[in-house]
Short mmCIF file of C-alpha atoms in Angstrom, two decimals:
data_model
loop_
_atom_site.label_atom_id
_atom_site.label_comp_id
_atom_site.label_asym_id
_atom_site.label_seq_id
_atom_site.Cartn_x
_atom_site.Cartn_y
_atom_site.Cartn_z
CA MET A 1 66.98 33.64 60.83
CA LYS A 2 64.15 34.00 58.29
CA PRO A 3 60.75 35.39 59.42
CA ARG A 4 57.93 32.96 59.21
CA ALA A 5 55.19 32.97 56.53
CA LEU A 6 52.15 30.94 55.67
CA PHE A 7 51.33 30.06 52.10
CA LEU A 8 47.67 29.31 51.66
CA SER A 9 46.44 27.57 48.59
CA ASN A 10 44.03 25.06 46.99
CA ARG A 11 45.69 21.68 47.26
CA ILE A 12 44.80 20.88 43.57
CA TYR A 13 47.82 23.00 42.45
CA PHE A 14 50.17 20.59 44.23
CA ASP A 15 48.74 17.32 42.86
CA ASP A 16 51.32 15.75 40.59
CA SER A 17 48.55 13.49 39.22
CA LYS A 18 46.97 16.43 37.41
CA LYS A 19 47.90 18.06 34.04
CA GLU A 20 50.45 20.92 34.11
CA GLY A 21 48.65 24.23 33.65
CA GLY A 22 49.40 27.97 33.84
CA VAL A 23 47.91 28.28 37.31
CA ARG A 24 50.01 25.47 38.81
CA LEU A 25 53.12 26.74 37.19
CA CYS A 26 52.37 30.27 38.47
CA THR A 27 51.64 28.84 41.96
CA MET A 28 55.02 27.14 41.97
CA GLU A 29 56.84 30.34 40.95
CA TYR A 30 55.20 32.29 43.81
CA LEU A 31 55.97 29.64 46.25
CA SER A 32 59.64 29.52 45.31
CA LEU A 33 59.91 33.41 45.62
CA VAL A 34 58.20 33.27 49.05
CA GLN A 35 60.53 30.42 50.26
CA LEU A 36 63.59 32.73 49.40
CA LEU A 37 62.52 35.26 51.89
CA PHE A 38 60.73 33.26 54.56
CA GLU A 39 60.51 30.05 56.45
CA THR A 40 57.41 28.91 54.69
CA HIS A 41 54.48 26.68 55.98
CA LEU A 42 51.80 25.38 53.49
CA PHE A 43 48.22 25.47 54.40
CA PHE A 44 45.90 23.80 52.07
CA VAL A 45 42.14 24.42 51.31
CA GLN A 46 39.68 22.74 49.03
CA THR A 47 36.64 24.18 47.04
CA ARG A 48 33.32 23.66 48.40
CA ARG A 49 31.25 20.80 47.21
CA ASP A 50 27.98 21.32 48.77
CA ILE A 51 24.77 21.31 46.69
CA ARG A 52 24.06 24.96 47.57
CA TYR A 53 27.48 25.93 46.08
CA ARG A 54 26.96 23.86 42.97
CA ILE A 55 23.71 25.75 42.24
CA LYS A 56 25.53 29.03 42.77
CA VAL A 57 28.41 27.90 40.30
CA LYS A 58 25.75 26.91 37.67
CA SER A 59 23.76 30.24 38.05
CA GLY A 60 26.76 32.42 38.24
CA PHE A 61 26.42 33.52 41.62
CA ASN A 62 29.64 32.19 43.30
CA ALA A 63 31.64 35.20 42.97
CA TYR A 64 34.45 34.95 45.82
CA ASP A 65 32.31 32.14 47.63
CA ASP A 66 34.46 29.08 46.39
CA TYR A 67 35.69 28.32 49.93
CA ASP A 68 33.85 27.43 53.30
CA VAL A 69 36.14 29.90 55.05
CA ASP A 70 34.70 29.37 58.54
CA SER A 71 35.24 25.67 58.48
CA TYR A 72 39.18 26.48 58.38
CA ARG A 73 38.97 29.25 60.94
CA PHE A 74 40.05 27.29 64.09
CA GLN A 75 42.92 25.40 62.22
CA LEU A 76 44.17 28.54 60.52
CA ILE A 77 44.25 30.87 63.48
CA ASN A 78 45.90 28.12 65.60
CA LEU A 79 48.67 27.46 63.16
CA ILE A 80 49.37 31.28 62.66
CA LYS A 81 49.71 31.46 66.60
CA GLN A 82 51.76 28.31 67.13
CA GLN A 83 54.16 28.96 64.37
CA GLY A 84 54.82 32.53 64.97
CA ILE A 85 53.36 33.57 61.62
CA THR A 86 53.84 37.18 60.73
CA TYR A 87 53.08 37.05 56.93
CA VAL A 88 50.34 35.08 54.95
CA PHE A 89 50.31 34.66 51.32
CA LEU A 90 47.20 33.98 49.65
CA ASN A 91 47.32 32.01 46.38
CA LEU A 92 44.92 32.98 43.78
CA SER A 93 42.23 35.82 44.01
CA ASN A 94 39.49 33.67 45.13
CA THR A 95 41.11 32.93 48.47
CA VAL A 96 40.89 36.50 49.51
CA PRO A 97 37.86 35.68 51.85
CA PHE A 98 40.39 34.12 54.20
CA ALA A 99 41.97 37.53 54.58
CA ARG A 100 38.98 38.89 56.69
CA ILE A 101 39.21 36.10 59.45
CA ILE A 102 43.02 36.80 59.63
CA LYS A 103 42.56 40.37 60.02
CA ASN A 104 39.71 40.24 62.40
CA GLU A 105 41.77 38.05 64.69
CA PHE A 106 45.44 39.41 64.35
CA GLY A 107 44.89 43.09 62.92
CA ASP A 108 48.11 44.52 61.53
CA THR A 109 50.50 42.16 63.47
CA VAL A 110 50.01 39.66 60.50
CA LYS A 111 50.56 41.08 57.03
CA ILE A 112 48.28 39.46 54.33
CA ILE A 113 49.65 39.48 50.92
CA LEU A 114 47.65 38.37 47.95
CA CYS A 115 49.52 36.26 45.12
CA SER A 116 47.23 37.32 42.20
CA HIS A 117 47.15 35.37 39.00
CA GLY A 118 45.02 37.85 37.33
CA ASN A 119 42.02 40.01 37.52
CA GLU A 120 38.81 38.00 37.84
CA SER A 121 36.20 40.64 36.82
CA GLY A 122 38.15 41.50 33.69
CA ASP A 123 37.80 37.92 32.32
CA TYR A 124 34.12 37.84 33.42
CA LEU A 125 33.53 41.20 31.20
CA HIS A 126 34.95 39.33 28.21
CA GLU A 127 33.02 36.28 28.82
CA VAL A 128 29.56 38.08 28.96
CA VAL A 129 30.43 40.71 26.02
CA LYS A 130 33.10 39.52 23.67
CA HIS A 131 31.84 35.82 23.77
CA ARG A 132 28.27 36.50 24.73
CA GLY A 133 27.03 34.06 22.15
CA LYS A 134 28.77 31.10 24.04
CA VAL A 135 27.08 32.12 27.38
CA PRO A 136 23.72 30.71 28.41
CA LEU A 137 20.99 33.19 28.22
CA TYR A 138 20.28 32.94 32.12
CA LYS A 139 23.90 33.89 32.87
CA ARG A 140 23.79 36.88 30.44
CA LEU A 141 20.59 38.05 32.21
CA ILE A 142 22.43 38.18 35.63
CA SER A 143 25.85 39.03 34.34
CA THR A 144 25.37 42.80 35.33
CA TYR A 145 24.76 41.91 38.86
CA THR A 146 27.65 39.45 38.97
CA LEU A 147 30.10 41.76 37.33
CA GLY A 148 29.11 44.35 39.93
CA LYS A 149 29.55 42.15 42.76
CA LEU A 150 32.96 41.03 41.51
CA LEU A 151 34.24 44.54 41.19
CA LYS A 152 32.74 45.59 44.55
CA SER A 153 34.35 42.54 46.37
CA GLU A 154 37.72 43.20 44.65
CA ALA A 155 37.86 46.67 45.83
CA ARG A 156 36.61 46.09 49.26
CA PHE A 157 39.16 43.33 49.98
CA ARG A 158 42.01 45.36 48.59
CA GLN A 159 41.19 48.41 50.50
CA VAL A 160 40.33 46.85 53.78
CA PHE A 161 42.02 43.51 54.30
CA LEU A 162 45.05 43.29 52.04
CA ASP A 163 48.55 44.78 52.73
CA LEU A 164 50.16 43.97 49.38
CA VAL A 165 49.04 42.50 46.13
CA LEU A 166 51.58 40.62 43.87
CA THR A 167 50.73 40.77 40.16
CA VAL A 168 51.95 39.04 37.05
CA SER A 169 51.94 41.93 34.69
CA PRO A 170 52.04 45.73 34.25
CA VAL A 171 48.54 45.77 33.16
CA GLU A 172 47.35 43.82 36.26
CA GLU A 173 49.45 46.25 38.34
CA ALA A 174 47.62 49.09 37.01
CA ILE A 175 44.22 47.44 37.49
CA GLU A 176 45.10 46.62 41.21
CA LYS A 177 46.09 50.43 41.88
CA TRP A 178 42.91 51.53 40.27
CA ILE A 179 40.62 49.37 42.32
CA GLY A 180 42.36 50.55 45.51
CA ALA A 181 45.15 48.15 46.53
CA LYS A 182 47.32 49.73 49.20
CA ASN A 183 50.55 48.42 47.81
CA VAL A 184 51.16 46.54 44.58
CA PHE A 185 54.37 44.67 43.37
CA MET A 186 54.67 43.20 39.75
CA VAL A 187 56.53 39.63 39.77
CA PRO A 188 58.08 39.25 36.21
CA ARG A 189 58.07 35.65 34.68
CA THR A 190 61.33 33.84 35.28
CA ILE A 191 62.80 31.50 32.81
CA LYS A 192 64.40 28.17 33.68
CA SER A 193 66.63 27.20 30.84
CA ASN A 194 65.75 23.84 29.18
CA PRO A 195 67.19 23.77 25.75
CA LEU A 196 65.82 21.06 23.35
CA PRO A 197 67.85 19.44 20.62
CA TRP A 198 66.16 21.63 18.25
CA ASN A 199 65.87 20.28 14.67
CA PRO A 200 63.18 22.34 12.92
CA TYR A 201 61.18 21.47 9.84
CA ASN A 202 60.56 24.42 7.53
CA GLY A 203 56.91 25.41 7.33
CA ARG A 204 56.06 23.56 10.76
CA ILE A 205 54.81 25.85 13.48
CA GLY A 206 53.34 24.82 16.77
CA PHE A 207 50.90 25.80 19.47
CA ILE A 208 50.28 24.53 23.24
CA GLY A 209 47.64 25.37 25.28
CA ASP A 210 44.17 24.69 27.00
CA LEU A 211 41.60 24.98 24.09
CA SER A 212 38.79 25.44 26.47
CA HIS A 213 40.39 28.92 27.65
CA TRP A 214 38.57 31.27 25.53
CA PRO A 215 41.72 33.59 24.67
CA ASN A 216 43.42 30.66 23.36
CA TYR A 217 40.62 29.48 21.23
CA TYR A 218 39.80 32.95 19.91
CA GLY A 219 43.47 33.56 19.09
CA LEU A 220 43.91 30.41 17.37
CA ASP A 221 40.77 30.53 15.29
CA GLU A 222 41.26 34.38 14.33
CA LEU A 223 44.84 33.31 13.13
CA CYS A 224 43.68 30.31 11.21
CA LYS A 225 40.90 32.22 9.45
CA HIS A 226 43.66 34.66 8.21
CA LEU A 227 46.02 31.80 7.28
CA SER A 228 43.48 30.24 5.48
CA ASN A 229 43.12 33.11 3.01
CA THR A 230 46.84 32.81 2.23
CA ASP A 231 48.91 30.55 0.13
CA ASN A 232 49.40 28.28 3.21
CA LYS A 233 50.40 25.01 1.13
CA HIS A 234 53.70 24.88 2.78
CA ILE A 235 52.46 25.50 6.18
CA GLU A 236 51.47 22.98 8.95
CA LEU A 237 50.13 24.06 12.26
CA ARG A 238 50.67 21.42 14.95
CA LEU A 239 48.32 21.73 17.73
CA VAL A 240 48.63 20.40 21.16
CA GLY A 241 45.99 20.55 23.84
CA SER A 242 42.69 19.63 25.13
CA PRO A 243 39.63 19.22 24.97
CA THR A 244 39.86 16.73 22.11
CA ASP A 245 36.58 17.71 20.64
CA THR A 246 37.62 21.43 20.25
CA GLY A 247 41.00 20.46 18.75
CA LYS A 248 39.49 18.04 16.17
CA LYS A 249 36.91 20.73 15.28
CA LEU A 250 39.82 23.10 14.47
CA ALA A 251 41.55 20.46 12.35
CA GLU A 252 38.39 19.77 10.37
CA LYS A 253 37.82 23.45 9.84
CA TYR A 254 41.32 24.35 8.62
CA SER A 255 43.33 21.82 6.56
CA PHE A 256 46.70 23.05 7.44
CA VAL A 257 45.85 22.26 11.21
CA ASN A 258 47.19 19.02 12.38
CA TYR A 259 45.79 18.08 15.91
CA LEU A 260 47.93 15.86 18.10
CA GLY A 261 45.80 15.82 21.40
CA TYR A 262 47.34 16.07 24.81
CA LEU A 263 50.94 15.04 24.95
CA PRO A 264 52.86 13.90 27.98
CA ALA A 265 56.04 16.07 28.84
CA LYS A 266 58.60 13.89 26.96
CA ASP A 267 56.57 13.40 23.89
CA LEU A 268 55.69 17.17 23.77
CA GLU A 269 59.47 18.09 23.97
CA GLN A 270 60.31 15.59 21.11
CA GLU A 271 57.33 17.15 19.05
CA ALA A 272 58.42 20.83 19.80
CA CYS A 273 62.02 20.20 18.71
CA THR A 274 60.57 20.03 15.17
CA TRP A 275 58.88 23.41 15.09
CA CYS A 276 60.36 26.45 13.43
CA PHE A 277 58.30 28.75 15.24
CA PHE A 278 56.11 28.49 18.68
CA LEU A 279 52.95 30.61 18.10
CA ASN A 280 51.43 32.87 20.96
CA PRO A 281 48.50 34.38 19.49
CA VAL A 282 47.12 36.57 22.06
CA PHE A 283 44.86 39.18 20.69
CA TYR A 284 43.10 40.92 23.71
CA TYR A 285 43.97 41.22 27.31
CA SER A 286 42.78 38.60 29.78
CA ARG A 287 43.52 37.56 33.18
CA GLY A 288 47.23 36.65 33.94
CA VAL A 289 49.90 36.01 31.59
CA SER A 290 50.85 33.53 28.72
CA THR A 291 52.90 30.83 30.84
CA LYS A 292 53.49 28.99 27.75
CA LEU A 293 55.66 31.65 26.53
CA ALA A 294 57.96 31.01 29.38
CA LYS A 295 58.06 27.29 28.15
CA ALA A 296 59.01 28.13 24.56
CA ILE A 297 61.90 30.49 25.87
CA SER A 298 63.18 27.86 28.10
CA TRP A 299 63.18 25.34 25.01
CA GLY A 300 65.03 27.84 22.87
CA ILE A 301 62.45 27.67 20.18
CA PRO A 302 61.78 30.86 18.17
CA VAL A 303 58.51 32.70 19.10
CA ILE A 304 55.99 34.66 16.87
CA SER A 305 53.77 36.59 19.60
CA THR A 306 51.81 39.73 19.98
CA THR A 307 53.10 42.53 22.65
CA ILE A 308 49.90 41.66 24.62
CA GLY A 309 50.97 37.97 24.58
CA CYS A 310 54.42 39.06 26.17
CA ARG A 311 53.13 41.03 29.06
CA GLY A 312 54.67 40.14 32.49
CA TYR A 313 58.02 39.15 30.81
CA VAL A 314 61.15 41.34 31.12
CA TRP A 315 64.38 40.82 29.35
CA LYS A 316 67.39 43.00 28.46
CA GLN A 317 68.53 41.41 25.13
CA GLY A 318 67.02 39.40 22.21
CA GLY A 319 63.37 39.14 21.51
CA VAL A 320 60.61 37.41 19.80
CA VAL A 321 59.16 38.00 16.39
CA LEU A 322 56.22 40.50 17.01
CA ALA A 323 52.89 40.83 15.14
CA GLU A 324 50.14 42.78 16.68
CA ASN A 325 46.93 41.21 15.06
CA ALA A 326 45.93 37.86 13.28
CA SER A 327 46.50 39.33 9.98
CA SER A 328 50.09 40.40 10.62
CA MET A 329 50.79 37.22 12.55
CA ALA A 330 49.52 35.27 9.40
CA GLY A 331 51.87 37.28 7.13
CA CYS A 332 54.76 36.51 9.52
CA ILE A 333 54.21 32.98 9.24
CA ILE A 334 53.90 32.87 5.52
CA ASP A 335 56.85 35.13 5.19
CA TYR A 336 59.27 33.48 7.76
CA ALA A 337 58.38 29.86 8.41
CA ASN A 338 60.08 28.64 5.18
CA ASP A 339 62.96 31.02 5.41
CA SER A 340 65.93 29.08 6.89
CA ASN A 341 68.06 32.17 7.25
CA TYR A 342 65.45 34.08 9.19
CA ILE A 343 64.54 31.29 11.25
CA GLY A 344 68.34 30.99 12.30
CA LYS A 345 68.29 34.64 13.22
CA ALA A 346 64.91 34.22 15.34
CA LYS A 347 66.89 31.31 17.09
CA GLU A 348 69.88 33.61 18.09
CA GLN A 349 67.27 36.25 19.48
CA ILE A 350 65.33 33.87 21.55
CA ASP A 351 68.49 32.42 23.01
CA LEU A 352 69.81 35.88 23.95
CA LEU A 353 66.35 36.49 25.51
CA GLY A 354 66.43 33.41 27.67
CA LYS A 355 69.77 34.46 29.18
CA SER A 356 68.70 38.05 29.91
CA GLY A 357 65.64 37.85 32.10
CA LEU A 358 65.41 38.66 35.85
CA SER A 359 66.21 35.77 38.26
CA LEU A 360 64.05 34.84 41.01
CA GLU A 361 66.86 35.98 43.41
CA GLU A 362 66.79 39.52 41.83
CA ILE A 363 63.00 39.58 42.15
CA ALA A 364 63.26 38.51 45.84
CA THR A 365 65.68 41.25 46.65
CA ASN A 366 63.20 43.84 45.20
CA LEU A 367 60.28 42.44 46.86
CA LYS A 368 62.12 42.36 50.37
CA LYS A 369 62.45 46.27 50.08
CA ILE A 370 58.72 46.62 49.88
CA ILE A 371 57.81 43.98 52.47
#
């Protein structure tokens, strides 16, 4: 008989009416892993909506204060007692305040494990330094305080209330150890094979992603800048994502970009079948991993990526086309996107990669040894 665990998460990541995104995909992967080892009970929470909280969000003072934890105290403690829960998994780092009330009530009889999707303070650091021109002045003025509060909160929760942190990449694993996590385990990305009837057009490359996410926008813009300085007349970059305004601006700025908007799953698959390469232009470390890379691999579409963009993925055979900066990625596109022979070889490599990753069962076996 499996031990009993509770999986605590924001309800929004279980709402099928919402657009599919990286956080939701990662949530489902974590949940599937937990369900292999435990009889799992779900406990849903919702982000605060009160005026005070909205003011804090607007001003940038909402670090680890997204939930009214005390309002869930009675229900949460009762469920743990009634169901004989011995492990609690917290989905996303901003749920760690729930660890305090659980530890204060149960001590070491209930183990608390954070399912981290990535380091919060690292992303905030990029926001206020790398992209400071996009951040309102009042947020820049308080950024030192906010960053300090984030780091202090992350360290305290890990050193005092959390028994284990699950991470999604080796980089995150190192950061968690650095800020004092007692135990850390990296959960590699898993690939669910879903090969498409691939029929690529030479010169047609594609990108899928949230264009409001700064690493995505920055990566695309940097790549396009370098592509615009090449002989790109036989290149078409098909861009899928939202928000619409951002996608249209990129298409207006670069003549080789064709913005398609947000596409439903079936339409997206039909579109992706025509791409000779799937682009993963990640040029600096940010929170989490590139979940869209798993989609490309599962579809069997050749990928051009950076090493950074592949963090969190483990494979034994095959590979992607690697380019470590925007200039070299633009060069790869110009050199390979119209070379049918090279495209065919890249296809062979991505198919090998898709078959050689770790299974969820293998990961569960390794995790069980630590738990």
